[in-house]
Amino acid sequence: MINFGLIGAGRIGQVHARSLAAHPNARLVAIADPVIEAAEKLAKSYDARAVADAEELFQADGIDAVIIGSPTPLHVAHITAAVKAGKAALCEKPIAMSSADEEKLMKAIEGYDAKVMLGFNRRFDPAFAAVRKAVSDGKIGGEIEQLTIISRDPAAPPKEYIAVSGGIFKDMTIHDFDTAQFMLGPIKTVQAVGQNLDPELADTGDFDAAVITLIAESGAVATITNSRHCSSGYDQRLEAFGKDGALFAENIRPTTVRFSNNQVTDAQDVYLDFFLDRYADAYALELGHFIDALEAGEEISPSIADGFAALRIAEAAEESAHDGSKPIHL
């Protein structure tokens, strides 16, 4: 049994709390959030204790690992504190606001036995994982030649969140950047077009849509399409194209029922609602992988290095989008 502390009682904290409660080898011991009322409300549901200061989790003898769901600017400090306290850590994306923090973090934890996993849950999505396995099994005749990722949110987050999120590439597309690396290997060139399509978000200083092209060291090309709004719902699709075929991961719906009459043909349920539902299985499998690796003493992945690799791609995409879509070489 691994005893966990959870930092953050917001939406992502609630997802992780449910996953911990459902895992037979995990116990949620304490939840930290500066908004103590939120921590207390969530802790009450899981028979855990609530604290306002995350430092209490790092210092607690009865906690073996922490899940870091704090705001991004605190991720490096919280990873450092966990490692120095001898606790494993599962940290939400992105790993930091800037890749410049990599040297700072690595220097701070040098000499420690760092057991840190980055929360790139798309790797654990059953559909996406099945595509990667099929590629490995030779289903498309070798490596992926072209990868297409579509990720559109049903609606934009509040402006207050966008202002502190680090921007669309670090906050939203970073999952797709990691997926591309997971499928294709290291990325060498990034080119991005940023769009401002929603007048309500015009004053945020951020893009609300983007199309990005990545070239991998293997020569494979990935195209990523993002939007902060999608009238049909949470649009999450992936295509892997190769010499002998293509693999498709389509949107997921509540049921497979189709309806036809004199007005519609093959009408289906709307897509699963946003990431909390669409990636519920991925979050649970991510936690299971983390626990399995800790119990077996195995290397943890996605790693700190994976987190910073995705962040460097995000920074390159931002630079490209603000500089006339100029290709950026990593």
Coordinates of C-alpha atoms in Angstrom, one line a residue:
M1 CA 0.0 0.0 0.0
I2 CA 1.4 3.4 -1.0
N3 CA 0.2 6.4 1.0
F4 CA -0.4 9.5 -1.1
G5 CA -0.5 13.2 -0.5
L6 CA -2.4 15.3 -3.1
I7 CA -1.6 18.9 -3.8
G8 CA -4.5 20.8 -5.3
A9 CA -8.2 20.4 -4.6
G10 CA -9.5 21.8 -7.9
R11 CA -10.8 19.8 -11.0
I12 CA -7.6 17.9 -11.6
G13 CA -7.2 17.2 -7.9
Q14 CA -10.7 15.7 -7.8
V15 CA -9.8 13.4 -10.8
H16 CA -6.7 12.2 -9.0
A17 CA -8.6 11.7 -5.8
R18 CA -11.1 9.4 -7.5
S19 CA -8.3 7.4 -9.2
L20 CA -6.5 7.0 -5.8
A21 CA -9.7 5.8 -4.2
A22 CA -10.3 3.2 -6.9
H23 CA -6.7 1.7 -6.8
P24 CA -6.3 -1.2 -4.4
N25 CA -2.7 -0.3 -3.6
A26 CA -3.2 3.4 -3.0
R27 CA -4.4 5.3 0.0
L28 CA -5.1 9.1 0.0
V29 CA -3.8 10.4 3.3
A30 CA -3.9 14.2 2.9
I31 CA -4.9 17.0 0.6
A32 CA -3.2 20.4 0.5
D33 CA -4.7 23.5 -1.0
P34 CA -4.2 27.1 0.1
V35 CA -8.0 27.4 -0.2
I36 CA -8.5 25.3 2.9
E37 CA -12.3 25.0 2.4
A38 CA -11.7 23.3 -0.9
A39 CA -9.2 20.9 0.6
E40 CA -11.5 20.1 3.5
K41 CA -14.5 19.4 1.2
L42 CA -12.5 17.0 -1.0
A43 CA -10.7 15.4 2.0
K44 CA -14.0 14.7 3.7
S45 CA -15.2 12.6 0.7
Y46 CA -12.1 10.4 0.9
D47 CA -11.5 10.2 4.7
A48 CA -8.3 12.2 4.3
R49 CA -7.0 15.2 6.2
A50 CA -6.8 18.7 4.8
V51 CA -3.9 21.1 5.1
A52 CA -3.3 24.6 3.6
D53 CA 0.4 24.2 3.1
A54 CA 1.9 21.6 0.8
E55 CA 5.1 21.6 2.9
E56 CA 3.2 19.5 5.5
L57 CA 2.8 16.7 2.9
F58 CA 6.6 16.7 2.2
Q59 CA 7.4 16.6 5.9
A60 CA 4.9 13.9 6.8
D61 CA 6.4 10.5 7.7
G62 CA 3.2 8.7 6.7
I63 CA 3.2 9.9 3.1
D64 CA 5.2 7.9 0.5
A65 CA 4.3 9.8 -2.7
V66 CA 2.7 13.1 -3.8
I67 CA 0.6 14.0 -6.8
I68 CA 1.3 17.6 -7.8
G69 CA -1.7 19.4 -9.2
S70 CA -0.7 22.9 -8.1
P71 CA -0.4 25.9 -10.5
T72 CA 2.4 25.5 -13.0
P73 CA 4.7 28.2 -11.5
L74 CA 5.0 26.0 -8.4
H75 CA 5.8 22.7 -10.1
V76 CA 9.6 22.9 -10.0
A77 CA 9.5 23.9 -6.3
H78 CA 7.1 21.1 -5.4
I79 CA 9.1 18.5 -7.4
T80 CA 12.3 19.6 -5.7
A81 CA 10.7 19.4 -2.3
A82 CA 9.3 16.0 -2.9
V83 CA 12.6 14.6 -4.1
K84 CA 14.5 16.0 -1.2
A85 CA 12.0 14.6 1.2
G86 CA 12.5 11.1 -0.3
K87 CA 9.0 11.0 -1.8
A88 CA 8.0 9.9 -5.3
A89 CA 6.0 12.5 -7.3
L90 CA 3.5 12.4 -10.2
C91 CA 3.4 16.0 -11.5
E92 CA 0.8 17.5 -13.8
K93 CA 1.8 19.1 -17.1
P94 CA 3.6 21.3 -17.9
I95 CA 6.7 20.7 -15.8
A96 CA 7.5 24.4 -15.7
M97 CA 6.7 27.7 -17.2
S98 CA 10.0 27.8 -19.0
S99 CA 12.6 25.3 -20.2
A100 CA 15.2 27.5 -18.5
D101 CA 14.0 25.9 -15.3
E102 CA 15.5 22.5 -16.4
E103 CA 19.0 23.3 -15.2
K104 CA 17.7 24.8 -12.0
L105 CA 15.6 21.7 -11.2
M106 CA 18.3 19.2 -12.2
K107 CA 20.9 21.0 -10.1
A108 CA 18.5 21.1 -7.1
I109 CA 17.9 17.3 -7.1
E110 CA 21.4 16.2 -8.1
G111 CA 22.5 13.3 -6.0
Y112 CA 19.0 12.4 -4.9
D113 CA 17.0 9.3 -5.9
A114 CA 14.4 11.2 -7.9
K115 CA 11.3 9.2 -8.7
V116 CA 9.3 11.7 -10.7
M117 CA 6.6 11.0 -13.4
L118 CA 5.0 13.7 -15.7
G119 CA 1.3 13.6 -16.1
F120 CA 1.1 13.1 -19.9
N121 CA -2.0 10.9 -19.6
R122 CA -2.6 10.6 -23.4
R123 CA 0.1 8.0 -23.4
F124 CA -2.2 5.8 -21.3
D125 CA -5.4 6.4 -23.2
P126 CA -6.5 2.9 -24.4
A127 CA -7.1 4.0 -28.0
F128 CA -3.9 6.0 -28.4
A129 CA -1.9 3.2 -26.7
A130 CA -3.5 0.6 -29.0
V131 CA -2.4 2.7 -32.0
R132 CA 1.2 2.8 -30.8
K133 CA 1.2 -1.0 -30.1
A134 CA -0.2 -1.7 -33.6
V135 CA 2.6 0.4 -35.1
S136 CA 5.1 -1.6 -33.0
D137 CA 3.5 -4.8 -34.2
G138 CA 4.1 -3.8 -37.8
K139 CA 0.4 -3.3 -38.7
I140 CA 1.2 -0.3 -41.0
G141 CA 4.4 -1.7 -42.5
G142 CA 7.0 -0.1 -40.3
E143 CA 7.3 3.3 -38.7
I144 CA 4.7 6.1 -38.9
E145 CA 5.3 8.4 -41.9
Q146 CA 2.6 10.9 -41.1
L147 CA 0.8 11.6 -37.8
T148 CA -2.3 13.7 -37.5
I149 CA -3.6 14.8 -34.1
I150 CA -6.8 16.8 -33.7
S151 CA -7.6 18.3 -30.3
R152 CA -10.3 20.8 -29.9
D153 CA -11.9 21.9 -26.6
P154 CA -15.7 22.4 -26.4
A155 CA -15.2 25.9 -25.0
A156 CA -12.4 28.1 -23.8
P157 CA -11.4 28.3 -20.2
P158 CA -12.0 31.5 -18.2
K159 CA -9.8 34.4 -19.2
E160 CA -8.4 34.4 -15.6
Y161 CA -7.1 30.9 -16.2
I162 CA -5.7 31.7 -19.7
A163 CA -3.7 34.7 -18.2
V164 CA -1.7 32.4 -15.9
S165 CA -1.7 29.2 -18.0
G166 CA 1.4 29.9 -20.0
G167 CA -0.5 30.1 -23.3
I168 CA -2.2 27.6 -25.6
F169 CA 1.0 25.8 -26.6
K170 CA 2.2 25.1 -23.0
D171 CA -1.3 24.5 -21.5
M172 CA -3.2 22.7 -24.2
T173 CA -1.0 21.6 -27.1
I174 CA 1.7 20.3 -24.8
H175 CA -0.3 17.0 -24.5
D176 CA -0.2 16.7 -28.2
F177 CA 3.5 17.5 -28.4
D178 CA 4.2 14.6 -26.0
T179 CA 1.9 12.3 -28.0
A180 CA 3.9 13.2 -31.1
Q181 CA 7.2 12.4 -29.3
F182 CA 5.7 9.2 -27.9
M183 CA 4.7 8.1 -31.4
L184 CA 7.6 9.4 -33.5
G185 CA 10.6 9.9 -31.3
P186 CA 12.6 13.1 -30.9
I187 CA 11.4 16.2 -32.8
K188 CA 13.9 18.4 -34.7
T189 CA 11.8 21.1 -36.4
V190 CA 8.7 23.1 -35.3
Q191 CA 6.5 25.4 -37.3
A192 CA 3.2 26.9 -36.0
V193 CA 0.4 29.1 -37.2
G194 CA -1.5 30.8 -34.4
Q195 CA -5.1 32.0 -34.9
N196 CA -7.4 34.5 -33.1
L197 CA -10.9 33.4 -34.0
D198 CA -12.9 34.2 -30.9
P199 CA -13.5 37.9 -30.3
E200 CA -14.2 37.2 -26.6
L201 CA -10.6 36.1 -26.2
A202 CA -9.0 38.8 -28.3
D203 CA -7.6 40.7 -25.3
T204 CA -6.0 37.7 -23.6
G205 CA -2.7 38.0 -25.6
D206 CA -3.0 34.3 -26.5
F207 CA -4.0 32.4 -29.5
D208 CA -7.3 30.5 -29.3
A209 CA -6.5 28.1 -32.2
A210 CA -3.4 26.8 -33.9
V211 CA -2.0 24.4 -36.5
I212 CA 1.5 23.1 -35.9
T213 CA 3.8 21.0 -38.0
L214 CA 6.5 18.9 -36.4
I215 CA 9.3 17.1 -38.2
A216 CA 10.9 14.2 -36.3
E217 CA 14.5 13.1 -36.5
S218 CA 13.2 10.0 -38.3
G219 CA 11.8 12.2 -41.1
A220 CA 8.2 11.6 -40.0
V221 CA 5.9 14.6 -40.0
A222 CA 3.1 15.3 -37.4
T223 CA 0.3 17.8 -37.9
I224 CA -1.5 19.1 -34.9
T225 CA -4.8 21.0 -35.1
N226 CA -6.0 22.8 -31.9
S227 CA -9.0 25.0 -31.1
R228 CA -10.4 26.5 -27.9
H229 CA -13.9 26.0 -29.2
C230 CA -15.8 23.2 -31.0
S231 CA -19.5 23.2 -31.4
S232 CA -19.7 19.4 -31.7
G233 CA -17.9 18.9 -28.3
Y234 CA -14.5 17.6 -27.2
D235 CA -12.9 16.6 -30.4
Q236 CA -10.0 14.1 -29.8
R237 CA -8.8 12.1 -32.8
L238 CA -5.5 10.6 -34.1
E239 CA -4.4 9.1 -37.3
A240 CA -1.1 7.2 -37.9
F241 CA -0.3 6.7 -41.6
G242 CA 2.4 4.3 -42.8
K243 CA 3.6 2.4 -45.9
D244 CA 1.1 -0.4 -45.6
G245 CA -1.9 1.2 -43.9
A246 CA -3.3 3.7 -41.5
L247 CA -4.6 3.5 -37.9
F248 CA -7.4 5.7 -36.6
A249 CA -8.3 6.6 -33.0
E250 CA -11.8 8.2 -33.3
N251 CA -13.8 10.3 -30.8
I252 CA -15.5 8.3 -28.0
R253 CA -19.2 8.5 -27.3
P254 CA -21.4 7.4 -24.4
T255 CA -22.9 4.6 -26.5
T256 CA -22.6 3.1 -29.9
V257 CA -26.3 3.5 -30.7
R258 CA -27.1 5.1 -34.1
F259 CA -30.4 6.6 -35.1
S260 CA -31.9 7.0 -38.5
N261 CA -35.3 8.5 -39.7
N262 CA -36.6 10.7 -42.4
Q263 CA -34.5 13.6 -41.2
V264 CA -31.1 12.1 -40.1
T265 CA -29.1 9.1 -41.0
D266 CA -26.8 7.3 -38.5
A267 CA -27.1 10.1 -35.9
Q268 CA -25.1 9.3 -32.8
D269 CA -24.6 10.5 -29.2
V270 CA -22.4 13.6 -28.8
Y271 CA -18.8 13.1 -27.8
L272 CA -17.8 12.5 -24.2
D273 CA -17.8 15.8 -22.3
F274 CA -14.3 17.3 -22.0
F275 CA -11.2 15.8 -20.5
L276 CA -12.6 14.7 -17.2
D277 CA -14.8 12.1 -18.9
R278 CA -12.9 11.5 -22.1
Y279 CA -9.6 10.7 -20.4
A280 CA -11.0 9.2 -17.1
D281 CA -9.5 5.8 -18.0
A282 CA -6.2 7.3 -19.0
Y283 CA -5.9 9.0 -15.6
A284 CA -6.6 5.7 -13.8
L285 CA -4.1 3.8 -16.0
E286 CA -1.5 6.6 -15.6
L287 CA -1.8 6.2 -11.8
G288 CA -1.6 2.4 -12.1
H289 CA 1.6 2.7 -14.1
F290 CA 3.1 5.0 -11.6
I291 CA 2.3 2.7 -8.7
D292 CA 3.5 -0.4 -10.6
A293 CA 6.8 1.3 -11.4
L294 CA 7.3 2.3 -7.7
E295 CA 6.5 -1.2 -6.4
A296 CA 8.8 -2.9 -8.9
G297 CA 11.6 -0.4 -8.6
E298 CA 11.5 0.3 -12.3
E299 CA 12.3 3.4 -14.3
I300 CA 9.4 5.9 -14.4
S301 CA 8.1 7.3 -17.6
P302 CA 7.1 9.9 -18.8
S303 CA 10.1 11.4 -17.1
I304 CA 11.4 14.8 -16.2
A305 CA 13.3 14.7 -19.5
D306 CA 10.1 14.0 -21.4
G307 CA 8.5 17.0 -19.6
F308 CA 11.2 19.4 -20.7
A309 CA 11.4 18.0 -24.2
A310 CA 7.6 18.8 -24.7
L311 CA 8.1 22.2 -23.1
R312 CA 10.9 23.1 -25.5
I313 CA 8.6 22.2 -28.4
A314 CA 5.9 24.4 -26.9
E315 CA 8.3 27.3 -26.7
A316 CA 9.4 26.8 -30.3
A317 CA 5.8 26.7 -31.4
E318 CA 5.1 29.9 -29.6
E319 CA 8.2 31.6 -31.2
S320 CA 7.2 30.4 -34.6
A321 CA 3.6 31.5 -34.3
H322 CA 4.7 35.0 -33.2
D323 CA 7.3 35.2 -35.9
G324 CA 5.4 34.7 -39.1
S325 CA 5.3 30.9 -38.8
K326 CA 9.1 30.7 -39.2
P327 CA 10.4 27.1 -38.8
I328 CA 12.3 26.7 -35.5
H329 CA 15.0 24.1 -35.3
L330 CA 15.5 22.4 -31.9

